[in-house]
Amino acid sequence: MQEPRAHWSSNVGFVLAATGSAVGLGNLWKFPFITFENDGGAFVLVYLLCIAAVGLPIMMAELLIGRKTQKSVVGAMKDAIGPAWGVVGAWGVLCGFILLSYYTVIAGWSLHYFARTMQWTFGGFPAGFSTGDLFGAQAAKAGLQLALSLAFSVATVAVVYFGVQKGIERIARLFLPILFGILLLMLVSALGMSGSGEALVFIFRPNFAELEPSSVLEALGHSFFTLSLGMGAMVTYGSYIARHQSIVKASALIVVFDTLIALIATVIMFSVIFSVAGMREQVGASTVGMLFISLPELFYTQVPFGRILGPLFYVLVALAALTSTISLLEVVASYVIDEHDVDRHKATILCGAAIFAFTIFAAISFGSAPFFSTLAIFEGKTGWFSTADHFVSNWMLPTGGLAITIAAGWFMTREETRAELADGNEPGWFSYGAWRFFIRYVAPAAVGAIVVAVLFFGRDFS
Ligand code: TRP
């Protein structure tokens, strides 16, 4: 027997939970790195445009489909549009499954780095120590990687197990303010460093000569990833919104918070890195380099109050990752709960265990298992982890996002979507006509361009 559908206890609770889903490794790990790779300024501007013109309308579309149907993604797509659209929902569930299976591995690293930085805080940073060697060594230890990702998976299951209000919302209410507080502390410290001026110029002064077509695609793809769009996570969270809570206002808040946090994180990291001569050149080589090789050492050698901020920084990464992993598990678990009539406790443990079986492959793909470490399906992506991330970011999210935009813009009627969006206390700046224009034309055209580019030209934009 199904229980009555759970709801967020309030608007604030919902906005915090959804912001928690959006703010994650995408903000702290991916965005700073791709901003660096794409030479800052102009890329950041294009990213902001994508967030506003594509991300925000699709956020509203996902939430409205969820709230209207009060079902998790498979049921929601079927109910809102038609039985055949259950396939799009299933694609989203699969996407959540895969994404969570490798996301936990990086999340697990934050636990290890927290322990390490604590050691240095109390014992001092060892002279001549190489954080590059440390990174390679820890990543290649299969037992350690399995233990870390298992710990993170268990934490994720433990939260989702307690449900929407007592689990997800409670953790978001508790962790998001802490996360924001740590971030502000770090920002103050970073702005005082000598590299902060150069960092701000790099991030905010557009130089269009540096902008390549592939950067535009990368910005668009990342706007999906960072806002948790394209796979029904926001449909699922939207299904726990009670009627008469504004979707429009909530969407705007989630998008603004996510963007703000990504920008602040980037200012912090670049201020630190640009303060050290020659560091800028060293960082360029790898996506994990900034977060797990350069920064850990710089905290102890350069950053004011770094002994305190070092461990706090990895607490921040862990909290941000956990509020995202719980929403990924919720997508998968709520599907099993709603469509297969399994109770929440059983469903979360079952799904958590099934996903962890695949986490094992990602965990051993950084050197400990030759097959999983060298597997190469996509050009330039070596290992199970990179392959899965490439497949999800470049193939699954954009195609899922395209389907959702088309569903909301072309298969739902004007009356249906209008009723849903106007049902709540809508802010004065919101124009239904503008939303409809963006969801019918602007978003599908932009996302269609990525999908075509990826499928036919193999452009890498993740
Ligand atoms: N938004 C998350 C981040 O920036 C990653 C993510 C993508 C996600 N899709 C999701 C998280 C769906 C939860 C649910 O790290």
PDB file of N, CA and C and ligand atoms in Angstrom, residues 18-30 95-96 99 102-103 222-234 237 258 320-321 323-331 392 397, ligand 1:
ATOM      1  N   ALA A  18      16.722  21.608  -3.038  1.00  0.00           N
ATOM      2  CA  ALA A  18      17.039  21.666  -4.464  1.00  0.00           C
ATOM      3  C   ALA A  18      18.368  22.364  -4.709  1.00  0.00           C
ATOM      4  N   THR A  19      18.655  23.390  -3.906  1.00  0.00           N
ATOM      5  CA  THR A  19      19.957  24.047  -4.035  1.00  0.00           C
ATOM      6  C   THR A  19      21.055  23.054  -3.644  1.00  0.00           C
ATOM      7  N   GLY A  20      20.766  22.247  -2.638  1.00  0.00           N
ATOM      8  CA  GLY A  20      21.732  21.229  -2.235  1.00  0.00           C
ATOM      9  C   GLY A  20      22.016  20.248  -3.359  1.00  0.00           C
ATOM     10  N   SER A  21      20.983  19.900  -4.101  1.00  0.00           N
ATOM     11  CA  SER A  21      21.178  19.014  -5.244  1.00  0.00           C
ATOM     12  C   SER A  21      22.051  19.678  -6.301  1.00  0.00           C
ATOM     13  N   ALA A  22      21.766  20.932  -6.564  1.00  0.00           N
ATOM     14  CA  ALA A  22      22.488  21.645  -7.623  1.00  0.00           C
ATOM     15  C   ALA A  22      23.943  21.908  -7.241  1.00  0.00           C
ATOM     16  N   VAL A  23      24.147  22.361  -6.007  1.00  0.00           N
ATOM     17  CA  VAL A  23      25.506  22.696  -5.579  1.00  0.00           C
ATOM     18  C   VAL A  23      26.251  21.425  -5.222  1.00  0.00           C
ATOM     19  N   GLY A  24      27.301  21.147  -5.955  1.00  0.00           N
ATOM     20  CA  GLY A  24      28.027  19.910  -5.686  1.00  0.00           C
ATOM     21  C   GLY A  24      29.409  19.971  -6.302  1.00  0.00           C
ATOM     22  N   LEU A  25      29.905  18.810  -6.672  1.00  0.00           N
ATOM     23  CA  LEU A  25      31.235  18.756  -7.260  1.00  0.00           C
ATOM     24  C   LEU A  25      31.285  19.565  -8.552  1.00  0.00           C
ATOM     25  N   GLY A  26      30.153  19.721  -9.193  1.00  0.00           N
ATOM     26  CA  GLY A  26      30.084  20.540 -10.405  1.00  0.00           C
ATOM     27  C   GLY A  26      30.536  21.966 -10.124  1.00  0.00           C
ATOM     28  N   ASN A  27      30.156  22.489  -8.987  1.00  0.00           N
ATOM     29  CA  ASN A  27      30.519  23.863  -8.641  1.00  0.00           C
ATOM     30  C   ASN A  27      31.956  23.973  -8.152  1.00  0.00           C
ATOM     31  N   LEU A  28      32.385  22.991  -7.370  1.00  0.00           N
ATOM     32  CA  LEU A  28      33.680  23.113  -6.703  1.00  0.00           C
ATOM     33  C   LEU A  28      34.818  22.480  -7.492  1.00  0.00           C
ATOM     34  N   TRP A  29      34.483  21.521  -8.322  1.00  0.00           N
ATOM     35  CA  TRP A  29      35.548  20.798  -9.004  1.00  0.00           C
ATOM     36  C   TRP A  29      35.505  21.059 -10.509  1.00  0.00           C
ATOM     37  N   LYS A  30      34.345  20.868 -11.104  1.00  0.00           N
ATOM     38  CA  LYS A  30      34.270  21.001 -12.565  1.00  0.00           C
ATOM     39  C   LYS A  30      34.311  22.449 -13.050  1.00  0.00           C
ATOM     40  N   CYS A  95      20.428   7.392 -15.922  1.00  0.00           N
ATOM     41  CA  CYS A  95      21.442   8.444 -15.826  1.00  0.00           C
ATOM     42  C   CYS A  95      21.817   8.704 -14.363  1.00  0.00           C
ATOM     43  N   GLY A  96      20.791   8.763 -13.496  1.00  0.00           N
ATOM     44  CA  GLY A  96      21.054   8.966 -12.072  1.00  0.00           C
ATOM     45  C   GLY A  96      21.873   7.822 -11.503  1.00  0.00           C
ATOM     46  N   LEU A  99      25.509   8.179 -12.899  1.00  0.00           N
ATOM     47  CA  LEU A  99      26.167   9.367 -12.347  1.00  0.00           C
ATOM     48  C   LEU A  99      26.537   9.155 -10.877  1.00  0.00           C
ATOM     49  N   TYR A 102      29.715   6.911 -10.057  1.00  0.00           N
ATOM     50  CA  TYR A 102      31.104   7.397 -10.063  1.00  0.00           C
ATOM     51  C   TYR A 102      31.312   8.665  -9.245  1.00  0.00           C
ATOM     52  N   TYR A 103      30.242   9.414  -9.039  1.00  0.00           N
ATOM     53  CA  TYR A 103      30.322  10.665  -8.278  1.00  0.00           C
ATOM     54  C   TYR A 103      30.839  10.402  -6.859  1.00  0.00           C
ATOM     55  N   HIS A 222      27.673  22.165 -19.244  1.00  0.00           N
ATOM     56  CA  HIS A 222      27.887  22.291 -17.811  1.00  0.00           C
ATOM     57  C   HIS A 222      26.689  22.920 -17.108  1.00  0.00           C
ATOM     58  N   SER A 223      25.950  23.788 -17.822  1.00  0.00           N
ATOM     59  CA  SER A 223      24.800  24.401 -17.149  1.00  0.00           C
ATOM     60  C   SER A 223      23.752  23.327 -16.801  1.00  0.00           C
ATOM     61  N   PHE A 224      23.662  22.277 -17.581  1.00  0.00           N
ATOM     62  CA  PHE A 224      22.795  21.146 -17.214  1.00  0.00           C
ATOM     63  C   PHE A 224      23.326  20.430 -15.988  1.00  0.00           C
ATOM     64  N   PHE A 225      24.601  20.102 -16.058  1.00  0.00           N
ATOM     65  CA  PHE A 225      25.206  19.320 -14.983  1.00  0.00           C
ATOM     66  C   PHE A 225      25.070  20.048 -13.645  1.00  0.00           C
ATOM     67  N   THR A 226      25.446  21.308 -13.650  1.00  0.00           N
ATOM     68  CA  THR A 226      25.509  22.031 -12.382  1.00  0.00           C
ATOM     69  C   THR A 226      24.135  22.286 -11.779  1.00  0.00           C
ATOM     70  N   LEU A 227      23.108  22.416 -12.635  1.00  0.00           N
ATOM     71  CA  LEU A 227      21.766  22.653 -12.094  1.00  0.00           C
ATOM     72  C   LEU A 227      20.988  21.347 -11.877  1.00  0.00           C
ATOM     73  N   SER A 228      21.643  20.218 -12.035  1.00  0.00           N
ATOM     74  CA  SER A 228      20.991  18.901 -11.887  1.00  0.00           C
ATOM     75  C   SER A 228      19.820  18.737 -12.854  1.00  0.00           C
ATOM     76  N   LEU A 229      19.966  19.240 -14.074  1.00  0.00           N
ATOM     77  CA  LEU A 229      18.877  19.141 -15.039  1.00  0.00           C
ATOM     78  C   LEU A 229      19.137  18.032 -16.047  1.00  0.00           C
ATOM     79  N   GLY A 230      18.091  17.663 -16.774  1.00  0.00           N
ATOM     80  CA  GLY A 230      18.260  16.729 -17.886  1.00  0.00           C
ATOM     81  C   GLY A 230      18.069  15.273 -17.511  1.00  0.00           C
ATOM     82  N   MET A 231      17.788  14.983 -16.249  1.00  0.00           N
ATOM     83  CA  MET A 231      17.619  13.574 -15.867  1.00  0.00           C
ATOM     84  C   MET A 231      16.491  13.396 -14.855  1.00  0.00           C
ATOM     85  N   GLY A 232      15.699  14.432 -14.678  1.00  0.00           N
ATOM     86  CA  GLY A 232      14.530  14.261 -13.826  1.00  0.00           C
ATOM     87  C   GLY A 232      14.752  14.408 -12.341  1.00  0.00           C
ATOM     88  N   ALA A 233      15.936  14.865 -11.935  1.00  0.00           N
ATOM     89  CA  ALA A 233      16.146  15.090 -10.506  1.00  0.00           C
ATOM     90  C   ALA A 233      15.201  16.194 -10.030  1.00  0.00           C
ATOM     91  N   MET A 234      15.045  17.221 -10.851  1.00  0.00           N
ATOM     92  CA  MET A 234      14.177  18.320 -10.439  1.00  0.00           C
ATOM     93  C   MET A 234      12.695  17.965 -10.633  1.00  0.00           C
ATOM     94  N   TYR A 237      12.193  16.132  -7.273  1.00  0.00           N
ATOM     95  CA  TYR A 237      12.073  17.070  -6.158  1.00  0.00           C
ATOM     96  C   TYR A 237      10.804  17.904  -6.298  1.00  0.00           C
ATOM     97  N   ASP A 258      23.104  28.584  -6.982  1.00  0.00           N
ATOM     98  CA  ASP A 258      24.068  27.669  -7.595  1.00  0.00           C
ATOM     99  C   ASP A 258      25.155  28.453  -8.326  1.00  0.00           C
ATOM    100  N   ALA A 320      28.819  19.503   0.206  1.00  0.00           N
ATOM    101  CA  ALA A 320      28.238  19.821  -1.103  1.00  0.00           C
ATOM    102  C   ALA A 320      27.959  18.537  -1.872  1.00  0.00           C
ATOM    103  N   ALA A 321      28.891  17.588  -1.806  1.00  0.00           N
ATOM    104  CA  ALA A 321      28.719  16.332  -2.536  1.00  0.00           C
ATOM    105  C   ALA A 321      27.565  15.520  -1.947  1.00  0.00           C
ATOM    106  N   THR A 323      24.806  16.506  -0.353  1.00  0.00           N
ATOM    107  CA  THR A 323      23.467  17.000  -0.688  1.00  0.00           C
ATOM    108  C   THR A 323      23.146  16.755  -2.162  1.00  0.00           C
ATOM    109  N   SER A 324      24.165  16.453  -2.974  1.00  0.00           N
ATOM    110  CA  SER A 324      23.911  16.064  -4.366  1.00  0.00           C
ATOM    111  C   SER A 324      23.686  14.557  -4.491  1.00  0.00           C
ATOM    112  N   THR A 325      24.513  13.770  -3.795  1.00  0.00           N
ATOM    113  CA  THR A 325      24.352  12.320  -3.926  1.00  0.00           C
ATOM    114  C   THR A 325      22.978  11.871  -3.404  1.00  0.00           C
ATOM    115  N   ILE A 326      22.473  12.541  -2.365  1.00  0.00           N
ATOM    116  CA  ILE A 326      21.158  12.115  -1.875  1.00  0.00           C
ATOM    117  C   ILE A 326      20.083  12.379  -2.938  1.00  0.00           C
ATOM    118  N   SER A 327      20.250  13.441  -3.707  1.00  0.00           N
ATOM    119  CA  SER A 327      19.218  13.688  -4.710  1.00  0.00           C
ATOM    120  C   SER A 327      19.348  12.722  -5.880  1.00  0.00           C
ATOM    121  N   LEU A 328      20.566  12.291  -6.170  1.00  0.00           N
ATOM    122  CA  LEU A 328      20.737  11.279  -7.223  1.00  0.00           C
ATOM    123  C   LEU A 328      20.100   9.959  -6.798  1.00  0.00           C
ATOM    124  N   LEU A 329      20.358   9.559  -5.553  1.00  0.00           N
ATOM    125  CA  LEU A 329      19.765   8.306  -5.081  1.00  0.00           C
ATOM    126  C   LEU A 329      18.242   8.424  -5.025  1.00  0.00           C
ATOM    127  N   GLU A 330      17.758   9.611  -4.687  1.00  0.00           N
ATOM    128  CA  GLU A 330      16.312   9.806  -4.595  1.00  0.00           C
ATOM    129  C   GLU A 330      15.637   9.585  -5.961  1.00  0.00           C
ATOM    130  N   VAL A 331      16.301   9.987  -7.032  1.00  0.00           N
ATOM    131  CA  VAL A 331      15.730   9.787  -8.368  1.00  0.00           C
ATOM    132  C   VAL A 331      15.509   8.288  -8.616  1.00  0.00           C
ATOM    133  N   VAL A 392      27.764  10.319 -19.470  1.00  0.00           N
ATOM    134  CA  VAL A 392      26.658  11.000 -18.780  1.00  0.00           C
ATOM    135  C   VAL A 392      26.584  12.473 -19.188  1.00  0.00           C
ATOM    136  N   LEU A 397      22.755  13.631 -20.330  1.00  0.00           N
ATOM    137  CA  LEU A 397      22.085  14.850 -19.864  1.00  0.00           C
ATOM    138  C   LEU A 397      21.539  15.704 -21.014  1.00  0.00           C
TER     139      LEU A 397
HETATM  140  N1  TRP B   1      24.467  19.306  -9.875  1.00  0.00           N
HETATM  141  C1  TRP B   1      25.434  18.403  -9.330  1.00  0.00           C
HETATM  142  C2  TRP B   1      26.751  19.108  -9.188  1.00  0.00           C
HETATM  143  O1  TRP B   1      26.928  20.218  -9.630  1.00  0.00           O
HETATM  144  C3  TRP B   1      25.624  17.189 -10.191  1.00  0.00           C
HETATM  145  C4  TRP B   1      24.371  16.602 -10.717  1.00  0.00           C
HETATM  146  C5  TRP B   1      24.004  16.481 -11.988  1.00  0.00           C
HETATM  147  C6  TRP B   1      23.310  16.099  -9.977  1.00  0.00           C
HETATM  148  N2  TRP B   1      22.773  15.926 -12.096  1.00  0.00           N
HETATM  149  C7  TRP B   1      22.318  15.695 -10.883  1.00  0.00           C
HETATM  150  C8  TRP B   1      23.102  15.974  -8.642  1.00  0.00           C
HETATM  151  C9  TRP B   1      21.132  15.191 -10.437  1.00  0.00           C
HETATM  152  C10 TRP B   1      21.909  15.479  -8.206  1.00  0.00           C
HETATM  153  C11 TRP B   1      20.925  15.086  -9.090  1.00  0.00           C
HETATM  154  O2  TRP B   1      27.650  18.545  -8.649  1.00  0.00           O
END
